[in-house]
């Protein structure tokens, strides 16, 4: 299959995540747990029962921390869809690349060129405008926006850790250990919150499986595969099509038509991310990994 076609199919696959979650009557923590548990099991099978071992103590520590952040990301992002619209939730969580850039600047001392600063400013302004538009709809929408933004912070931390781990680990090894850890974190959170993990109807089990297989394996795994054949920036820009696909599906399934203000704010947000991604990489900078300059979010 041509990488460009695979990339298009991957975008379509991840676009189903938010609508599928909205269709499920299960609690958010249960949805998150089964999505990661099923994805870990599927990855184990794809590796033919040999996903590989983490080479040393540092790798184990980083993978555990990455899994923790991934689990927290799914916990809060999936919960956000109970309070705010698909458009706002998916758009706000897409802010993760600019959050990762700011974290790299503050924590690692990485310099930002002028175009990157402009892109970050536009993206954050668009995100703030989205939240401001939901403010008039009551506290629930704003709470959902806050959860989605928190999800962007957690997934940005997950990707920053992935920058280190994926230099030495294969995709299957990395994803298996991170998905397994995230599932364990979500299991503990579900027990602590007394969230029932069953029984559920057949429709919910199909949704759990769809999130794991379609959105995670056919979505994010395809993105990782495409990175071997296409520039990382091309893959990342293509992933920005996910909110568009999710918004279309939300309109078809739930009648959620984006408001004019949402469309304008979303355009500013995505335009800012595109400006950030178009900035030249300084000379001497190592080529980015799949998770570097904003690979996909983990929706």
XYZ file of C-alpha atoms in Angstrom:
299
model
C 0.000 0.000 0.000
C 1.250 3.496 -0.829
C 2.234 5.496 2.283
C -0.004 8.419 1.291
C -3.045 6.143 1.031
C -2.181 4.438 4.319
C -1.894 7.853 5.953
C -5.336 8.850 4.685
C -6.848 5.613 6.005
C -5.127 6.218 9.354
C -6.706 9.669 9.650
C -10.127 8.183 8.878
C -9.553 5.487 11.517
C -8.660 7.874 14.358
C -11.549 10.172 13.421
C -13.918 7.511 14.755
C -12.501 7.668 18.315
C -14.531 10.544 19.760
C -17.847 9.538 18.098
C -17.436 5.922 19.260
C -16.815 7.109 22.817
C -19.946 9.270 22.684
C -21.963 6.232 21.589
C -20.925 4.157 24.608
C -22.945 4.240 27.813
C -20.010 2.877 29.831
C -18.144 5.129 32.309
C -15.100 6.959 30.877
C -12.588 5.032 33.015
C -14.012 1.716 31.828
C -13.821 2.816 28.180
C -10.224 3.957 28.643
C -9.192 0.759 30.448
C -10.611 -1.629 27.870
C -9.271 0.394 24.944
C -5.706 0.165 26.290
C -6.038 -3.414 27.550
C -7.347 -4.638 24.189
C -4.677 -2.631 22.337
C -1.932 -4.161 24.508
C -3.302 -7.655 23.883
C -3.491 -7.044 20.128
C 0.077 -5.704 20.095
C 1.234 -8.807 21.980
C -0.370 -10.997 19.311
C 1.148 -8.936 16.484
C 4.550 -9.488 18.082
C 3.796 -13.243 18.085
C 4.063 -13.368 21.845
C 7.535 -11.797 21.847
C 7.145 -8.028 22.169
C 10.708 -7.660 23.421
C 12.141 -6.583 26.748
C 13.079 -3.179 28.037
C 16.894 -3.101 28.015
C 17.667 -1.500 31.374
C 16.322 0.101 34.529
C 16.191 3.593 32.995
C 14.111 2.345 30.068
C 11.726 0.621 32.482
C 11.351 3.788 34.519
C 10.718 5.967 31.463
C 8.267 3.460 29.953
C 6.377 3.284 33.249
C 6.179 7.070 33.409
C 5.089 7.264 29.757
C 2.379 4.680 30.420
C 1.219 6.670 33.449
C 0.824 9.832 31.371
C -0.903 7.940 28.550
C -3.375 6.402 30.997
C -4.100 9.791 32.562
C -4.546 11.280 29.082
C -7.239 8.789 28.163
C -8.909 9.097 31.568
C -9.450 12.852 31.311
C -9.896 13.167 27.540
C -12.587 10.500 27.339
C -14.308 12.103 30.343
C -14.263 15.471 28.536
C -16.606 14.102 25.877
C -19.313 13.755 28.530
C -19.301 17.519 29.087
C -18.289 19.297 25.895
C -18.754 18.864 22.161
C -16.685 16.558 19.980
C -15.355 19.583 18.080
C -14.101 21.398 21.186
C -12.681 18.274 22.840
C -10.763 16.988 19.817
C -9.520 20.448 18.843
C -8.227 21.283 22.329
C -6.408 17.990 22.784
C -4.686 18.641 19.451
C -2.776 21.421 21.225
C -0.297 18.813 22.481
C 2.505 19.753 20.031
C 2.658 23.355 21.192
C 2.522 22.237 24.828
C 5.411 19.863 24.137
C 7.329 22.719 22.483
C 6.801 24.978 25.493
C 7.865 22.193 27.843
C 11.007 21.598 25.783
C 11.788 25.317 26.004
C 11.193 25.559 29.749
C 12.596 22.204 30.877
C 15.249 21.396 28.284
C 16.306 24.880 27.251
C 15.535 24.247 23.563
C 15.364 27.482 21.579
C 12.303 28.416 19.546
C 12.575 30.288 16.259
C 10.272 33.214 15.543
C 7.878 31.195 13.379
C 7.486 28.590 16.123
C 6.658 31.308 18.659
C 4.074 32.779 16.267
C 2.504 29.368 15.678
C 2.333 28.597 19.392
C 0.726 31.969 20.087
C -1.922 31.477 17.394
C -2.701 27.926 18.534
C -3.096 28.947 22.170
C -5.264 31.911 21.153
C -7.496 29.591 19.139
C -7.772 27.201 22.085
C -8.667 30.056 24.424
C -11.315 31.263 21.965
C -12.837 27.769 21.852
C -13.066 27.666 25.647
C -14.483 31.197 25.776
C -17.189 30.178 23.320
C -18.219 27.313 25.600
C -18.272 29.590 28.660
C -21.645 30.967 27.671
C -23.099 27.460 27.549
C -22.611 26.887 31.276
C -20.037 25.331 33.554
C -20.290 21.830 32.078
C -18.881 22.810 28.691
C -16.026 24.746 30.239
C -15.254 21.816 32.564
C -15.106 19.510 29.550
C -12.765 21.924 27.781
C -10.498 21.958 30.850
C -10.387 18.149 30.865
C -9.499 18.096 27.157
C -6.712 20.639 27.695
C -5.415 18.587 30.632
C -5.464 15.589 28.297
C -3.277 17.547 25.870
C -0.759 18.208 28.667
C -0.618 14.525 29.637
C -0.199 13.293 26.063
C 2.494 15.902 25.420
C 4.427 14.479 28.396
C 3.886 10.988 26.968
C 5.342 12.008 23.604
C 8.314 13.800 25.161
C 9.230 10.582 26.975
C 8.668 8.673 23.747
C 11.331 10.809 22.059
C 13.893 9.187 24.329
C 12.548 5.630 24.390
C 11.918 5.188 20.673
C 15.552 5.841 19.801
C 16.423 2.364 21.080
C 13.118 0.447 21.137
C 11.086 -0.985 18.269
C 7.541 0.266 17.795
C 6.013 -3.035 18.958
C 8.175 -3.218 22.072
C 7.526 0.397 23.001
C 3.774 0.337 22.405
C 3.259 -2.996 24.166
C 4.930 -1.878 27.389
C 3.368 1.574 27.358
C -0.142 0.299 26.551
C 0.169 -2.379 29.244
C 1.305 0.141 31.850
C -1.460 2.578 30.889
C -4.045 -0.195 31.180
C -2.707 -1.023 34.657
C -2.933 2.628 35.709
C -6.506 2.868 34.449
C -7.433 -0.371 36.230
C -6.197 1.071 39.538
C -8.025 4.363 38.900
C -11.229 2.482 38.103
C -10.977 0.497 41.335
C -10.232 3.644 43.356
C -13.207 5.452 41.806
C -15.408 2.352 42.214
C -16.086 2.374 38.495
C -17.775 -0.854 37.376
C -15.783 -2.734 34.734
C -18.782 -4.841 33.791
C -21.142 -6.242 32.875
C -21.752 -4.308 29.663
C -23.884 -4.962 26.627
C -22.652 -6.273 23.310
C -22.667 -2.771 21.799
C -20.234 -1.468 24.418
C -17.855 -4.408 23.943
C -17.863 -3.758 20.200
C -17.048 -0.103 20.860
C -14.150 -1.070 23.153
C -12.785 -3.396 20.476
C -13.294 -0.777 17.764
C -11.367 1.829 19.740
C -8.478 -0.595 20.248
C -8.311 -2.106 16.769
C -9.576 0.625 14.438
C -8.479 3.803 16.206
C -5.309 2.580 17.913
C -3.857 -0.148 15.679
C -5.187 0.936 12.266
C -4.809 4.587 13.236
C -1.728 5.281 15.316
C 0.199 2.185 14.266
C -0.272 3.211 10.631
C 1.102 6.666 11.472
C 4.206 5.060 12.969
C 4.594 2.899 9.853
C 4.174 5.888 7.527
C 6.987 7.722 9.325
C 9.430 5.268 7.740
C 8.441 6.502 4.261
C 7.238 10.090 4.699
C 8.608 13.176 6.490
C 7.439 13.482 10.098
C 5.925 16.899 9.360
C 3.807 15.443 6.533
C 2.428 12.809 8.877
C 1.718 15.342 11.602
C -0.045 17.801 9.313
C -2.194 14.970 7.946
C -3.214 14.032 11.491
C -4.710 17.515 11.852
C -7.464 16.150 9.630
C -8.749 14.102 12.579
C -10.816 16.940 14.127
C -12.410 17.554 10.729
C -13.348 13.887 10.364
C -14.535 13.679 13.969
C -16.660 16.814 13.545
C -18.259 15.398 10.387
C -19.083 12.099 12.111
C -20.450 13.948 15.157
C -22.744 15.939 12.875
C -23.981 12.799 11.090
C -24.436 10.704 14.250
C -25.473 13.268 16.867
C -26.479 16.377 14.947
C -23.592 18.333 16.540
C -23.158 21.160 14.045
C -20.101 23.338 14.773
C -21.011 26.896 15.714
C -19.515 29.736 13.652
C -17.369 30.725 16.628
C -16.044 27.175 16.936
C -15.155 27.091 13.248
C -13.275 30.391 13.502
C -11.446 29.425 16.707
C -10.610 25.997 15.305
C -9.214 27.560 12.137
C -6.934 29.813 14.202
C -5.851 26.856 16.374
C -5.007 24.549 13.467
C -3.441 27.399 11.523
C -1.160 28.064 14.467
C -0.113 24.419 14.634
C 0.556 24.422 10.882
C 2.720 27.558 11.240
C 4.639 25.926 14.095
C 5.243 22.759 12.071
C 6.406 24.736 9.033
C 9.255 26.351 10.969
C 12.721 25.320 9.756
C 14.662 22.899 11.939
C 17.904 24.548 13.133
C 21.106 23.214 11.585
C 22.646 20.396 13.565
C 19.346 19.311 15.099
C 18.875 15.530 15.057
C 16.058 14.355 12.773
C 12.787 14.110 14.704
C 11.402 10.808 15.808
C 7.767 9.928 15.184
C 6.746 11.617 18.411
C 9.063 14.575 18.084
C 7.508 17.594 16.420
C 4.040 16.572 17.345
C 3.345 13.166 15.991
C -0.182 12.146 16.628
C -2.095 12.546 19.764
C -3.286 9.385 21.269
C -6.918 9.744 20.590
